[in-house]
């Protein structure tokens, strides 16, 4: 790997202050996944224009895709771009679904300001042990750590599970105490990807388990909670994809009002990846359909980036409540 970097030298922050403000203000900070320049710029411009703090998150496979030595400088570029747009928005570079101490350590050494250790597939004791090991290393460097208890269903590249297990509120307190984590991802009915529920005709999306969330809030008052798998799977994008040559039948996600309710609770971070992918794909499909001769990437990636900006602003302003919080 190239030379070691610390996130503060890149102009990034950790999640501590961000989550405290989100908890006090009754909103959630958006955590958008990215792996290329257009996505990153779309997210940053959307957050600058809505004056929202942002968590830029990268999975292990996205880090490989973008190149681990290149990635920190993309984040540094994002900080500089926001400054040039005259908005000093707080930005976190976060490892999404880290699965080993080595990966978390490598990210911390290359400029990440926050890491997730997802040990949710392990038994409680092993999950706690691994998470604690990462917390000790991270905290020495002022990096924050997200853990996970409970399993989300859904299939998504390197994150996959056929079944979900809701988080057991009675385990949360012990996990938080034992590990020293700064935030905790929980399972209350969300799942990864664009096919979150198998609905029969006429059936509605089942509501999230706010009863479990409330029990967790009582066990660890004021502790930041994270929601993964929180894309709405925006129906307009799915319709556009299907209208212009795609095939995404029965794609369905979490309704916006459920996310609004969650954002007003102890949920301080809401993860969105699939909606960004859908927004860009929908626009690109339409352009390719209408202009089959187009071959300049700027002519389709540019409009895709514009759509992502629109989507990010909408989420920040109308769903998560993170707009105008800087
Ligand atoms: O939750 C996982 C994220 O959507 C990242 O997915 O591994 O395909 O980058 P990925
Ligand atoms: P979605 O697939 O619902 O966008 O979830 C993303 C996520 O949880 C990333 O960690
Ligand atoms: Zn996730």
GROMACS .gro file of C-alpha atoms and ligand atoms in nm:
model
  347
    1UNK     CA    1   0.000   0.000   0.000
    2UNK     CA    2   0.103   0.361  -0.054
    3UNK     CA    3   0.205   0.589   0.236
    4UNK     CA    4  -0.011   0.596   0.553
    5UNK     CA    5  -0.267   0.876   0.570
    6UNK     CA    6  -0.470   1.017   0.858
    7UNK     CA    7  -0.822   1.136   0.786
    8UNK     CA    8  -0.770   1.473   0.952
    9UNK     CA    9  -0.504   1.555   0.692
   10UNK     CA   10  -0.764   1.488   0.421
   11UNK     CA   11  -1.012   1.734   0.576
   12UNK     CA   12  -1.250   1.463   0.699
   13UNK     CA   13  -1.419   1.419   1.039
   14UNK     CA   14  -1.533   1.115   1.238
   15UNK     CA   15  -1.899   1.050   1.325
   16UNK     CA   16  -1.893   1.159   1.690
   17UNK     CA   17  -2.007   1.520   1.664
   18UNK     CA   18  -2.227   1.442   1.365
   19UNK     CA   19  -2.429   1.180   1.554
   20UNK     CA   20  -2.459   1.395   1.865
   21UNK     CA   21  -2.614   1.674   1.657
   22UNK     CA   22  -2.840   1.428   1.472
   23UNK     CA   23  -2.962   1.279   1.800
   24UNK     CA   24  -3.031   1.621   1.950
   25UNK     CA   25  -3.188   1.754   1.629
   26UNK     CA   26  -3.412   1.453   1.558
   27UNK     CA   27  -3.277   1.376   1.209
   28UNK     CA   28  -3.053   1.114   1.046
   29UNK     CA   29  -2.726   1.169   0.860
   30UNK     CA   30  -2.731   1.017   0.510
   31UNK     CA   31  -2.472   0.751   0.434
   32UNK     CA   32  -2.444   0.717   0.056
   33UNK     CA   33  -2.234   0.444  -0.106
   34UNK     CA   34  -2.004   0.534  -0.395
   35UNK     CA   35  -1.739   0.373  -0.609
   36UNK     CA   36  -1.676   0.620  -0.893
   37UNK     CA   37  -1.629   0.990  -0.964
   38UNK     CA   38  -1.981   1.067  -1.091
   39UNK     CA   39  -2.141   0.905  -0.785
   40UNK     CA   40  -1.908   1.088  -0.547
   41UNK     CA   41  -1.964   1.425  -0.715
   42UNK     CA   42  -2.341   1.368  -0.731
   43UNK     CA   43  -2.351   1.294  -0.358
   44UNK     CA   44  -2.130   1.591  -0.266
   45UNK     CA   45  -2.312   1.844  -0.483
   46UNK     CA   46  -2.649   1.717  -0.354
   47UNK     CA   47  -2.530   1.755   0.005
   48UNK     CA   48  -2.369   2.095  -0.056
   49UNK     CA   49  -2.685   2.227  -0.221
   50UNK     CA   50  -2.902   2.101   0.065
   51UNK     CA   51  -2.641   2.197   0.329
   52UNK     CA   52  -2.630   1.850   0.480
   53UNK     CA   53  -2.356   1.661   0.663
   54UNK     CA   54  -2.266   1.340   0.478
   55UNK     CA   55  -2.115   0.998   0.530
   56UNK     CA   56  -1.941   0.874   0.216
   57UNK     CA   57  -1.933   0.500   0.241
   58UNK     CA   58  -1.736   0.237   0.060
   59UNK     CA   59  -1.776  -0.140   0.084
   60UNK     CA   60  -1.475  -0.372   0.067
   61UNK     CA   61  -1.553  -0.457  -0.295
   62UNK     CA   62  -1.612  -0.092  -0.386
   63UNK     CA   63  -1.271  -0.010  -0.238
   64UNK     CA   64  -1.113  -0.275  -0.460
   65UNK     CA   65  -1.303  -0.138  -0.760
   66UNK     CA   66  -1.199   0.224  -0.706
   67UNK     CA   67  -0.845   0.125  -0.598
   68UNK     CA   68  -0.744   0.156  -0.235
   69UNK     CA   69  -0.458   0.397  -0.304
   70UNK     CA   70  -0.671   0.619  -0.525
   71UNK     CA   71  -0.976   0.631  -0.299
   72UNK     CA   72  -0.849   0.858  -0.017
   73UNK     CA   73  -0.762   1.122  -0.274
   74UNK     CA   74  -1.112   1.101  -0.416
   75UNK     CA   75  -1.239   1.186  -0.067
   76UNK     CA   76  -0.984   1.466  -0.039
   77UNK     CA   77  -1.103   1.595  -0.377
   78UNK     CA   78  -1.460   1.586  -0.248
   79UNK     CA   79  -1.363   1.802   0.051
   80UNK     CA   80  -1.189   2.052  -0.178
   81UNK     CA   81  -1.483   2.059  -0.419
   82UNK     CA   82  -1.729   2.134  -0.137
   83UNK     CA   83  -1.503   2.414  -0.012
   84UNK     CA   84  -1.483   2.562  -0.361
   85UNK     CA   85  -1.864   2.555  -0.369
   86UNK     CA   86  -1.836   2.758  -0.047
   87UNK     CA   87  -1.989   2.498   0.182
   88UNK     CA   88  -1.775   2.341   0.448
   89UNK     CA   89  -2.000   2.038   0.501
   90UNK     CA   90  -1.877   1.779   0.753
   91UNK     CA   91  -1.770   1.467   0.564
   92UNK     CA   92  -1.692   1.118   0.690
   93UNK     CA   93  -1.519   0.846   0.488
   94UNK     CA   94  -1.662   0.520   0.618
   95UNK     CA   95  -1.592   0.151   0.554
   96UNK     CA   96  -1.925  -0.024   0.495
   97UNK     CA   97  -1.960  -0.387   0.612
   98UNK     CA   98  -1.597  -0.446   0.704
   99UNK     CA   99  -1.555  -0.816   0.775
  100UNK     CA  100  -1.209  -0.840   0.932
  101UNK     CA  101  -0.970  -0.659   1.162
  102UNK     CA  102  -0.714  -0.644   0.879
  103UNK     CA  103  -0.953  -0.467   0.641
  104UNK     CA  104  -1.060  -0.216   0.907
  105UNK     CA  105  -0.695  -0.148   0.997
  106UNK     CA  106  -0.597  -0.102   0.633
  107UNK     CA  107  -0.883   0.147   0.583
  108UNK     CA  108  -0.789   0.341   0.896
  109UNK     CA  109  -0.429   0.358   0.773
  110UNK     CA  110  -0.541   0.492   0.438
  111UNK     CA  111  -0.752   0.784   0.560
  112UNK     CA  112  -1.092   0.645   0.663
  113UNK     CA  113  -1.244   0.834   0.956
  114UNK     CA  114  -1.497   0.567   1.046
  115UNK     CA  115  -1.523   0.191   0.997
  116UNK     CA  116  -1.794  -0.070   1.033
  117UNK     CA  117  -1.710  -0.412   1.164
  118UNK     CA  118  -2.000  -0.630   1.061
  119UNK     CA  119  -1.973  -0.939   1.275
  120UNK     CA  120  -2.348  -0.996   1.270
  121UNK     CA  121  -2.314  -1.340   1.110
  122UNK     CA  122  -2.096  -1.461   1.399
  123UNK     CA  123  -2.221  -1.578   1.738
  124UNK     CA  124  -2.258  -1.294   1.991
  125UNK     CA  125  -1.926  -1.360   2.173
  126UNK     CA  126  -1.719  -1.377   1.852
  127UNK     CA  127  -1.892  -1.068   1.712
  128UNK     CA  128  -1.819  -0.876   2.034
  129UNK     CA  129  -1.455  -0.991   2.044
  130UNK     CA  130  -1.383  -0.893   1.685
  131UNK     CA  131  -1.566  -0.561   1.716
  132UNK     CA  132  -1.375  -0.476   2.035
  133UNK     CA  133  -1.043  -0.547   1.864
  134UNK     CA  134  -1.131  -0.298   1.590
  135UNK     CA  135  -1.260  -0.042   1.842
  136UNK     CA  136  -0.931  -0.050   2.035
  137UNK     CA  137  -0.724   0.008   1.723
  138UNK     CA  138  -0.962   0.271   1.584
  139UNK     CA  139  -1.008   0.475   1.902
  140UNK     CA  140  -0.632   0.515   1.946
  141UNK     CA  141  -0.646   0.700   1.615
  142UNK     CA  142  -0.968   0.893   1.687
  143UNK     CA  143  -1.159   0.686   1.431
  144UNK     CA  144  -1.520   0.588   1.512
  145UNK     CA  145  -1.663   0.236   1.480
  146UNK     CA  146  -2.005   0.098   1.386
  147UNK     CA  147  -2.099  -0.254   1.494
  148UNK     CA  148  -2.397  -0.470   1.403
  149UNK     CA  149  -2.632  -0.697   1.597
  150UNK     CA  150  -2.904  -0.891   1.420
  151UNK     CA  151  -2.903  -1.008   1.056
  152UNK     CA  152  -3.062  -0.833   0.758
  153UNK     CA  153  -3.204  -1.043   0.476
  154UNK     CA  154  -3.114  -0.964   0.116
  155UNK     CA  155  -2.850  -1.029  -0.142
  156UNK     CA  156  -2.599  -0.765  -0.236
  157UNK     CA  157  -2.259  -0.855  -0.378
  158UNK     CA  158  -2.052  -0.933  -0.071
  159UNK     CA  159  -2.337  -0.886   0.177
  160UNK     CA  160  -2.577  -1.175   0.156
  161UNK     CA  161  -2.822  -1.359   0.373
  162UNK     CA  162  -3.137  -1.551   0.288
  163UNK     CA  163  -3.298  -1.497   0.625
  164UNK     CA  164  -3.324  -1.212   0.871
  165UNK     CA  165  -3.299  -1.220   1.248
  166UNK     CA  166  -3.429  -0.914   1.422
  167UNK     CA  167  -3.195  -0.760   1.678
  168UNK     CA  168  -3.260  -0.884   2.032
  169UNK     CA  169  -3.296  -0.571   2.250
  170UNK     CA  170  -3.171  -0.762   2.555
  171UNK     CA  171  -2.831  -0.815   2.387
  172UNK     CA  172  -2.772  -0.454   2.288
  173UNK     CA  173  -2.661  -0.308   2.621
  174UNK     CA  174  -2.405  -0.582   2.681
  175UNK     CA  175  -2.272  -0.551   2.324
  176UNK     CA  176  -2.230  -0.175   2.347
  177UNK     CA  177  -2.063  -0.199   2.687
  178UNK     CA  178  -1.832  -0.487   2.597
  179UNK     CA  179  -1.714  -0.347   2.265
  180UNK     CA  180  -1.710   0.031   2.316
  181UNK     CA  181  -1.863   0.088   1.969
  182UNK     CA  182  -1.977   0.437   1.873
  183UNK     CA  183  -2.293   0.329   1.688
  184UNK     CA  184  -2.487   0.012   1.624
  185UNK     CA  185  -2.662  -0.119   1.311
  186UNK     CA  186  -2.978  -0.310   1.394
  187UNK     CA  187  -3.222  -0.536   1.212
  188UNK     CA  188  -3.587  -0.422   1.232
  189UNK     CA  189  -3.718  -0.524   0.890
  190UNK     CA  190  -3.501  -0.348   0.631
  191UNK     CA  191  -3.287  -0.549   0.391
  192UNK     CA  192  -3.021  -0.492   0.127
  193UNK     CA  193  -3.078  -0.454  -0.245
  194UNK     CA  194  -3.372  -0.369  -0.472
  195UNK     CA  195  -3.596  -0.666  -0.382
  196UNK     CA  196  -3.667  -0.618  -0.015
  197UNK     CA  197  -4.004  -0.792   0.011
  198UNK     CA  198  -4.181  -1.070  -0.176
  199UNK     CA  199  -4.531  -0.927  -0.197
  200UNK     CA  200  -4.838  -1.112  -0.323
  201UNK     CA  201  -5.078  -0.908  -0.541
  202UNK     CA  202  -5.256  -0.645  -0.330
  203UNK     CA  203  -5.020  -0.693  -0.037
  204UNK     CA  204  -4.857  -0.388   0.125
  205UNK     CA  205  -4.499  -0.350   0.246
  206UNK     CA  206  -4.487  -0.466   0.611
  207UNK     CA  207  -4.402  -0.182   0.852
  208UNK     CA  208  -4.064  -0.170   1.021
  209UNK     CA  209  -4.051  -0.311   1.374
  210UNK     CA  210  -4.059   0.018   1.564
  211UNK     CA  211  -4.151  -0.179   1.875
  212UNK     CA  212  -3.804  -0.340   1.870
  213UNK     CA  213  -3.640  -0.002   1.806
  214UNK     CA  214  -3.822   0.147   2.107
  215UNK     CA  215  -3.702  -0.135   2.332
  216UNK     CA  216  -3.347  -0.079   2.211
  217UNK     CA  217  -3.373   0.296   2.276
  218UNK     CA  218  -3.480   0.222   2.633
  219UNK     CA  219  -3.182  -0.010   2.688
  220UNK     CA  220  -2.924   0.238   2.555
  221UNK     CA  221  -3.074   0.588   2.579
  222UNK     CA  222  -2.910   0.844   2.353
  223UNK     CA  223  -2.695   0.586   2.174
  224UNK     CA  224  -2.670   0.628   1.791
  225UNK     CA  225  -2.852   0.358   1.594
  226UNK     CA  226  -2.792   0.280   1.224
  227UNK     CA  227  -3.036   0.154   0.960
  228UNK     CA  228  -2.891  -0.045   0.669
  229UNK     CA  229  -3.090  -0.150   0.365
  230UNK     CA  230  -3.290   0.171   0.373
  231UNK     CA  231  -3.343   0.245   0.004
  232UNK     CA  232  -3.698   0.324  -0.099
  233UNK     CA  233  -3.639   0.155  -0.437
  234UNK     CA  234  -3.797   0.464  -0.592
  235UNK     CA  235  -4.087   0.336  -0.812
  236UNK     CA  236  -4.031   0.606  -1.079
  237UNK     CA  237  -3.678   0.479  -1.140
  238UNK     CA  238  -3.789   0.116  -1.153
  239UNK     CA  239  -4.063   0.211  -1.404
  240UNK     CA  240  -3.810   0.402  -1.616
  241UNK     CA  241  -3.567   0.110  -1.614
  242UNK     CA  242  -3.844  -0.129  -1.721
  243UNK     CA  243  -3.971   0.114  -1.987
  244UNK     CA  244  -3.630   0.149  -2.152
  245UNK     CA  245  -3.517  -0.210  -2.190
  246UNK     CA  246  -3.446  -0.312  -1.830
  247UNK     CA  247  -3.606  -0.590  -1.633
  248UNK     CA  248  -3.657  -0.524  -1.265
  249UNK     CA  249  -3.992  -0.679  -1.190
  250UNK     CA  250  -4.120  -0.671  -0.834
  251UNK     CA  251  -3.843  -0.442  -0.705
  252UNK     CA  252  -3.969  -0.282  -0.382
  253UNK     CA  253  -3.818  -0.096  -0.086
  254UNK     CA  254  -3.888   0.094   0.237
  255UNK     CA  255  -4.160   0.362   0.208
  256UNK     CA  256  -4.043   0.717   0.276
  257UNK     CA  257  -4.277   0.776   0.570
  258UNK     CA  258  -4.123   0.478   0.752
  259UNK     CA  259  -3.778   0.629   0.705
  260UNK     CA  260  -3.901   0.972   0.819
  261UNK     CA  261  -4.029   0.814   1.139
  262UNK     CA  262  -3.699   0.630   1.193
  263UNK     CA  263  -3.497   0.949   1.132
  264UNK     CA  264  -3.685   1.120   1.417
  265UNK     CA  265  -3.580   0.847   1.661
  266UNK     CA  266  -3.239   0.730   1.783
  267UNK     CA  267  -3.156   0.634   1.425
  268UNK     CA  268  -2.871   0.873   1.341
  269UNK     CA  269  -2.743   0.714   1.017
  270UNK     CA  270  -2.946   0.584   0.723
  271UNK     CA  271  -2.769   0.381   0.452
  272UNK     CA  272  -2.861   0.429   0.088
  273UNK     CA  273  -2.693   0.252  -0.200
  274UNK     CA  274  -2.956   0.090  -0.424
  275UNK     CA  275  -3.153   0.413  -0.486
  276UNK     CA  276  -2.840   0.585  -0.618
  277UNK     CA  277  -2.772   0.292  -0.849
  278UNK     CA  278  -3.132   0.298  -0.975
  279UNK     CA  279  -3.131   0.675  -1.037
  280UNK     CA  280  -2.820   0.657  -1.255
  281UNK     CA  281  -2.923   0.339  -1.436
  282UNK     CA  282  -3.269   0.474  -1.518
  283UNK     CA  283  -3.127   0.786  -1.683
  284UNK     CA  284  -2.855   0.598  -1.869
  285UNK     CA  285  -3.106   0.343  -2.002
  286UNK     CA  286  -3.334   0.621  -2.126
  287UNK     CA  287  -3.047   0.796  -2.307
  288UNK     CA  288  -2.925   0.473  -2.469
  289UNK     CA  289  -3.280   0.391  -2.577
  290UNK     CA  290  -3.351   0.734  -2.723
  291UNK     CA  291  -3.005   0.796  -2.870
  292UNK     CA  292  -2.858   0.460  -2.966
  293UNK     CA  293  -2.569   0.635  -3.144
  294UNK     CA  294  -2.444   0.813  -2.830
  295UNK     CA  295  -2.096   0.703  -2.724
  296UNK     CA  296  -1.948   0.996  -2.531
  297UNK     CA  297  -1.955   0.891  -2.161
  298UNK     CA  298  -2.008   1.254  -2.056
  299UNK     CA  299  -2.338   1.256  -2.243
  300UNK     CA  300  -2.485   0.979  -2.030
  301UNK     CA  301  -2.280   0.991  -1.708
  302UNK     CA  302  -2.338   1.369  -1.683
  303UNK     CA  303  -2.720   1.342  -1.682
  304UNK     CA  304  -2.692   1.040  -1.450
  305UNK     CA  305  -2.494   1.255  -1.206
  306UNK     CA  306  -2.760   1.530  -1.233
  307UNK     CA  307  -3.031   1.280  -1.140
  308UNK     CA  308  -2.828   1.162  -0.842
  309UNK     CA  309  -2.796   1.523  -0.721
  310UNK     CA  310  -3.176   1.556  -0.738
  311UNK     CA  311  -3.226   1.231  -0.551
  312UNK     CA  312  -2.978   1.321  -0.275
  313UNK     CA  313  -3.140   1.661  -0.221
  314UNK     CA  314  -3.484   1.507  -0.202
  315UNK     CA  315  -3.374   1.251   0.058
  316UNK     CA  316  -3.191   1.506   0.270
  317UNK     CA  317  -3.472   1.763   0.255
  318UNK     CA  318  -3.784   1.550   0.261
  319UNK     CA  319  -3.694   1.217   0.421
  320UNK     CA  320  -3.392   1.222   0.654
  321UNK     CA  321  -3.423   1.584   0.767
  322UNK     CA  322  -3.047   1.642   0.739
  323UNK     CA  323  -3.079   1.948   0.513
  324UNK     CA  324  -2.972   2.284   0.660
  325UNK     CA  325  -2.798   2.119   0.956
  326UNK     CA  326  -2.445   2.246   0.899
  327LIG     O1  327  -2.471  -0.297   0.188
  327LIG     C1  328  -2.393  -0.308   0.093
  327LIG     C2  329  -2.375  -0.202  -0.003
  327LIG     O2  330  -2.490  -0.182  -0.081
  327LIG     C3  331  -2.251  -0.223  -0.085
  327LIG     O3  332  -2.264  -0.314  -0.185
  327LIG     O4  333  -2.066  -0.470  -0.188
  327LIG     O5  334  -2.197  -0.419  -0.397
  327LIG     O6  335  -2.048  -0.248  -0.296
  327LIG     P1  336  -2.137  -0.367  -0.270
  328LIG     P1  337  -2.979  -0.043   0.018
  328LIG     O1  338  -2.947  -0.163  -0.067
  328LIG     O2  339  -3.119  -0.048   0.069
  328LIG     O3  340  -2.949   0.084  -0.052
  328LIG     O4  341  -2.885  -0.049   0.147
  328LIG     C1  342  -2.753  -0.002   0.143
  328LIG     C2  343  -2.674  -0.038   0.264
  328LIG     O5  344  -2.724  -0.079   0.367
  328LIG     C3  345  -2.530  -0.017   0.256
  328LIG     O6  346  -2.465  -0.063   0.370
  329LIG    ZN1  347  -2.556  -0.235   0.462
   0.00000   0.00000   0.00000
